[in-house]
Amino acid sequence: MMNDTPVKKTLGRVVKSTEMPELSKPFSPMQLAKAITAKRTGMKLTLVDVSQALAISKPTLIKIEKGDVTVQLHNVLKVMEYLGLSFSLVSDDIAHSNEEVSDEQWY
Amino acid sequence: MMNDTPVKKTLGRVVKSTEMPELSKPFSPMQLAKAITAKRTGMKLTLVDVSQALAISKPTLIKIEKGDVTVQLHNVLKVMEYLGLSFSLVSDDIAHSNEEVSDEQWY
DNA sequence: ATCATTAGTCAACTATAGTTTACTTATACA
DNA sequence: TGTATAAGTAAACTATAGTTGACTAATGAT
């Protein structure tokens, strides 16, 4: 199954651009990792590009893109912001569903 | 403005339950921190409760609940999972908006 | 087949996150 | 107001994430 698409690079070079994972699926460190790699390659940036721009070492960046969670939240957030990725918080509220729908009258 | 609501604790004790932040607003470390505290207090768990359950020290937990980002992603995720919180990935796609809306016919 | 360029690994070192223990402050209840 | 419980802080120590520099492995172009 062909999962990668070649994309033109700045200097006229072609690089494998890894595919963006399904953002709708439940969050996992690997999903995050893949999204980061996909974004970076899609933006035609090398590990060194990002590494230099954010003052993060290449090995650390690689850890992040491998889904290693033993990294500082700080570093992950820096990378995400730089690449235009963000989180959204999801709470397992176990449905307040019906009772106490609101203080407001809605009908 | 009254921002906290007292809630019955397991041993018949009343504790300030901090309010859940707006999950719809843009993500920030502080939003995450507040959501975690809100969840924990809402579940009537003490810092020590969580700290022991997850084998994370109290100081580290406090760092997390203060929005300090110099903590391991690993620890943040453990706490979130335990409390029933999760992330959802958001990508600033800079609108593919119009062109190539979909492969499918939708009208 | 060779040459750039990028990705990924490794080892030694440095920086700092995380732990433990103890203490202080705040909160709720009697 | 005193007491129990929880939150938060501080310091010394330990564990480990992160860095640097050099090296190897892929990948794509010519």
Coordinates of C-alpha atoms (C1' of nucleotides) in Angstrom, one line a residue:
Chain A
M1 CA 0.0 0.0 0.0
M2 CA 1.5 3.3 -1.1
N3 CA 1.4 5.5 1.9
D4 CA 3.7 8.3 1.0
T5 CA 3.6 11.0 -1.6
P6 CA 6.6 12.7 -3.2
V7 CA 6.6 16.4 -2.9
K8 CA 8.8 19.1 -4.5
K9 CA 11.4 20.5 -2.2
T10 CA 12.7 24.1 -2.1
L11 CA 16.0 23.3 -3.8
G12 CA 14.3 21.3 -6.5
R13 CA 14.7 18.2 -4.5
V14 CA 12.1 15.5 -4.0
V15 CA 11.4 14.1 -0.6
K16 CA 9.1 11.5 0.8
S17 CA 6.3 13.4 2.6
T18 CA 4.7 11.2 5.2
E19 CA 1.0 11.2 5.4
M20 CA -1.0 13.0 8.0
P21 CA -2.7 10.6 10.4
E22 CA -6.5 10.6 11.0
L23 CA -7.0 13.5 13.4
S24 CA -10.4 12.3 14.3
K25 CA -9.1 9.1 15.8
P26 CA -8.4 8.9 19.6
F27 CA -5.2 10.6 20.6
S28 CA -2.0 8.7 21.1
P29 CA 1.6 9.6 21.3
M30 CA 2.2 7.9 18.0
Q31 CA -0.6 9.9 16.3
L32 CA 1.1 13.1 17.6
A33 CA 4.4 11.9 16.4
K34 CA 3.1 11.1 12.9
A35 CA 1.2 14.4 12.7
I36 CA 4.4 16.3 13.6
T37 CA 6.5 14.4 11.0
A38 CA 3.7 14.9 8.4
K39 CA 3.5 18.6 9.0
R40 CA 7.3 19.1 9.0
T41 CA 7.8 17.2 5.8
G42 CA 4.8 18.8 4.2
M43 CA 6.3 22.2 4.9
K44 CA 9.5 20.9 3.4
L45 CA 11.5 21.4 6.5
T46 CA 14.4 19.1 7.6
L47 CA 15.0 18.0 11.1
V48 CA 17.9 20.4 11.2
D49 CA 15.8 23.2 10.0
V50 CA 13.4 22.8 12.9
S51 CA 16.1 21.9 15.3
Q52 CA 17.9 25.1 14.6
A53 CA 14.9 27.3 14.5
L54 CA 13.8 26.1 17.9
A55 CA 17.1 25.5 19.5
I56 CA 16.3 21.9 20.1
S57 CA 18.8 19.1 19.4
K58 CA 18.2 16.8 16.5
P59 CA 18.2 13.6 18.7
T60 CA 15.4 15.2 20.8
L61 CA 13.4 16.0 17.8
I62 CA 13.8 12.5 16.5
K63 CA 12.6 11.2 19.9
I64 CA 9.5 13.3 19.5
E65 CA 8.9 12.1 16.0
K66 CA 9.2 8.5 17.2
G67 CA 6.5 9.0 19.7
D68 CA 8.8 8.8 22.7
V69 CA 7.0 10.4 25.6
T70 CA 10.1 10.8 27.8
V71 CA 10.5 14.3 26.5
Q72 CA 9.6 17.7 28.0
L73 CA 6.1 18.9 27.3
H74 CA 7.9 22.2 26.7
N75 CA 9.8 20.9 23.7
V76 CA 6.8 19.1 22.2
L77 CA 4.7 22.3 22.4
K78 CA 7.4 24.4 20.8
V79 CA 7.6 22.0 17.9
M80 CA 3.8 21.9 17.6
E81 CA 3.4 25.6 17.6
Y82 CA 6.2 26.1 15.0
L83 CA 4.5 23.6 12.7
G84 CA 1.0 24.9 13.2
L85 CA -0.3 22.1 15.3
S86 CA -2.2 22.4 18.5
F87 CA -4.1 20.4 21.1
S88 CA -7.7 20.5 22.1
L89 CA -8.8 19.3 25.5
V90 CA -11.3 16.5 25.7
S91 CA -13.0 15.5 28.9
D92 CA -14.6 12.1 29.5
D93 CA -17.6 13.8 31.3
I94 CA -19.5 10.6 31.5
A95 CA -22.5 12.4 30.1
H96 CA -24.2 15.1 32.1
S97 CA -26.5 14.4 29.2
N98 CA -30.0 15.0 30.5
E99 CA -30.2 16.3 34.0
E100 CA -29.4 19.9 34.6
V101 CA -29.1 20.7 30.9
S102 CA -28.7 24.4 31.6
D103 CA -29.8 27.3 33.8
E104 CA -31.3 28.8 30.7
Q105 CA -34.7 28.2 29.2
W106 CA -34.1 26.9 25.7
Y107 CA -37.4 25.7 24.4
Chain B
M1 CA -17.8 36.6 41.8
M2 CA -18.2 33.2 43.3
N3 CA -16.1 30.9 41.1
D4 CA -15.9 27.8 43.2
T5 CA -18.5 25.4 44.4
P6 CA -18.2 23.4 47.6
V7 CA -18.6 19.7 47.1
K8 CA -19.0 16.8 49.6
K9 CA -15.9 14.8 50.1
T10 CA -15.6 11.1 50.8
L11 CA -15.0 11.4 54.5
G12 CA -17.8 13.9 55.0
R13 CA -15.5 16.8 54.3
V14 CA -16.2 19.8 52.0
V15 CA -13.5 20.9 49.6
K16 CA -13.3 23.8 47.1
S17 CA -13.8 22.3 43.7
T18 CA -12.2 24.5 41.1
E19 CA -14.1 25.2 38.0
M20 CA -13.5 23.4 34.6
P21 CA -12.1 25.9 32.1
E22 CA -13.7 26.5 28.7
L23 CA -12.6 23.5 26.7
S24 CA -13.6 25.3 23.5
K25 CA -11.1 28.1 23.9
P26 CA -7.6 27.7 22.3
F27 CA -5.3 25.4 24.1
S28 CA -2.8 26.7 26.6
P29 CA -0.7 25.0 29.3
M30 CA -2.7 26.9 31.9
Q31 CA -6.0 25.6 30.4
L32 CA -4.6 22.1 30.7
A33 CA -3.5 22.8 34.3
K34 CA -6.9 24.1 35.3
A35 CA -8.7 21.2 33.6
I36 CA -6.6 18.7 35.5
T37 CA -7.1 20.4 38.8
A38 CA -10.8 20.7 38.1
K39 CA -11.1 17.1 37.2
R40 CA -9.1 15.9 40.2
T41 CA -11.1 18.0 42.7
G42 CA -14.3 17.1 41.0
M43 CA -13.5 13.5 41.5
K44 CA -12.7 14.3 45.2
L45 CA -9.1 13.2 44.9
T46 CA -6.2 14.7 46.7
L47 CA -2.8 15.4 45.3
V48 CA -1.5 12.5 47.4
D49 CA -4.3 10.2 46.1
V50 CA -3.2 10.8 42.5
S51 CA 0.4 11.0 43.4
Q52 CA 0.3 7.6 45.0
A53 CA -1.9 6.0 42.3
L54 CA 0.4 7.0 39.5
A55 CA 3.8 6.9 41.4
I56 CA 4.4 10.5 40.7
S57 CA 5.7 12.8 43.4
K58 CA 3.5 15.5 44.8
P59 CA 5.9 18.4 43.8
T60 CA 5.7 17.1 40.2
L61 CA 1.9 16.9 40.3
I62 CA 1.8 20.5 41.6
K63 CA 4.1 21.6 38.8
I64 CA 1.7 20.2 36.3
E65 CA -1.3 21.8 38.0
K66 CA 0.5 25.1 37.9
G67 CA 0.9 25.0 34.2
D68 CA 4.6 24.4 34.4
V69 CA 5.7 22.9 31.0
T70 CA 9.1 21.7 32.1
V71 CA 7.7 18.3 32.9
Q72 CA 7.8 15.0 31.1
L73 CA 5.0 14.5 28.5
H74 CA 4.9 11.0 30.0
N75 CA 3.8 12.3 33.4
V76 CA 1.2 14.7 32.0
L77 CA -0.4 11.9 29.9
K78 CA -0.5 9.5 32.9
V79 CA -2.3 12.1 35.0
M80 CA -4.7 13.0 32.2
E81 CA -5.6 9.4 31.4
Y82 CA -6.2 8.7 35.1
L83 CA -8.5 11.6 35.4
G84 CA -10.4 11.0 32.1
L85 CA -8.8 13.8 30.1
S86 CA -7.4 13.5 26.7
F87 CA -6.1 15.5 23.8
S88 CA -7.4 16.0 20.3
L89 CA -5.0 17.1 17.6
V90 CA -5.7 20.3 15.7
S91 CA -3.9 21.3 12.6
D92 CA -3.7 24.8 11.2
D93 CA -4.3 23.6 7.7
I94 CA -4.4 27.2 6.4
A95 CA -7.7 26.3 4.8
H96 CA -7.6 24.0 1.9
S97 CA -11.0 25.7 2.1
N98 CA -12.4 25.7 -1.5
E99 CA -10.2 23.9 -4.0
E100 CA -10.5 20.2 -3.8
V101 CA -13.2 20.2 -1.2
S102 CA -13.6 16.4 -1.5
D103 CA -13.6 13.5 -3.8
E104 CA -17.2 12.9 -3.0
Q105 CA -20.3 14.5 -4.4
W106 CA -22.1 16.1 -1.5
Y107 CA -24.9 18.2 -3.2
Chain C
dA1 C1' 27.8 4.8 -9.7
dT2 C1' 28.7 8.7 -7.4
dC3 C1' 27.5 12.8 -4.9
dA4 C1' 24.7 15.7 -1.9
dT5 C1' 21.5 15.9 1.4
dT6 C1' 18.7 14.2 5.1
dA7 C1' 17.6 10.8 8.6
dG8 C1' 19.0 8.3 12.3
dT9 C1' 22.3 6.3 15.9
dC10 C1' 25.9 6.3 19.5
dA11 C1' 28.8 7.6 23.4
dA12 C1' 30.4 10.9 26.8
dC13 C1' 29.1 14.9 29.1
dT14 C1' 25.9 18.6 31.1
dA15 C1' 21.8 20.3 32.6
dT16 C1' 17.8 19.7 34.9
dA17 C1' 13.5 17.2 36.0
dG18 C1' 12.0 14.3 39.6
dT19 C1' 12.3 12.4 44.4
dT20 C1' 12.4 12.4 49.3
dT21 C1' 11.8 14.5 53.7
dA22 C1' 10.4 17.9 56.3
dC23 C1' 8.3 22.1 57.1
dT24 C1' 4.7 25.9 56.4
dT25 C1' 0.4 27.6 54.9
dA26 C1' -4.4 27.2 54.0
dT27 C1' -9.0 25.2 54.4
dA28 C1' -12.9 23.1 56.5
dC29 C1' -15.2 21.3 60.3
dA30 C1' -16.2 20.5 65.4
Chain D
dT1 C1' -10.5 28.5 68.4
dG2 C1' -8.2 24.4 68.0
dT3 C1' -7.6 20.3 65.1
dA4 C1' -7.3 17.3 61.1
dT5 C1' -6.6 17.3 56.3
dA6 C1' -4.9 19.1 52.1
dA7 C1' -2.0 22.3 49.5
dG8 C1' 2.1 24.2 48.6
dT9 C1' 7.3 25.2 49.3
dA10 C1' 12.3 24.2 50.1
dA11 C1' 16.7 21.9 50.0
dA12 C1' 19.8 18.1 49.1
dC13 C1' 20.1 14.3 46.3
dT14 C1' 19.3 11.0 42.3
dA15 C1' 17.9 9.9 37.9
dT16 C1' 17.6 10.9 33.4
dA17 C1' 16.5 14.1 29.5
dG18 C1' 19.0 16.9 26.5
dT19 C1' 23.4 18.3 24.1
dT20 C1' 27.5 17.9 21.3
dG21 C1' 30.2 15.8 17.8
dA22 C1' 31.1 12.2 14.9
dC23 C1' 29.6 8.6 12.5
dT24 C1' 26.4 5.4 9.5
dA25 C1' 22.4 4.6 6.6
dA26 C1' 19.0 6.1 3.4
dT27 C1' 17.2 8.7 -0.2
dG28 C1' 17.0 11.3 -4.4
dA29 C1' 19.4 13.6 -8.2
dT30 C1' 23.0 13.7 -12.0

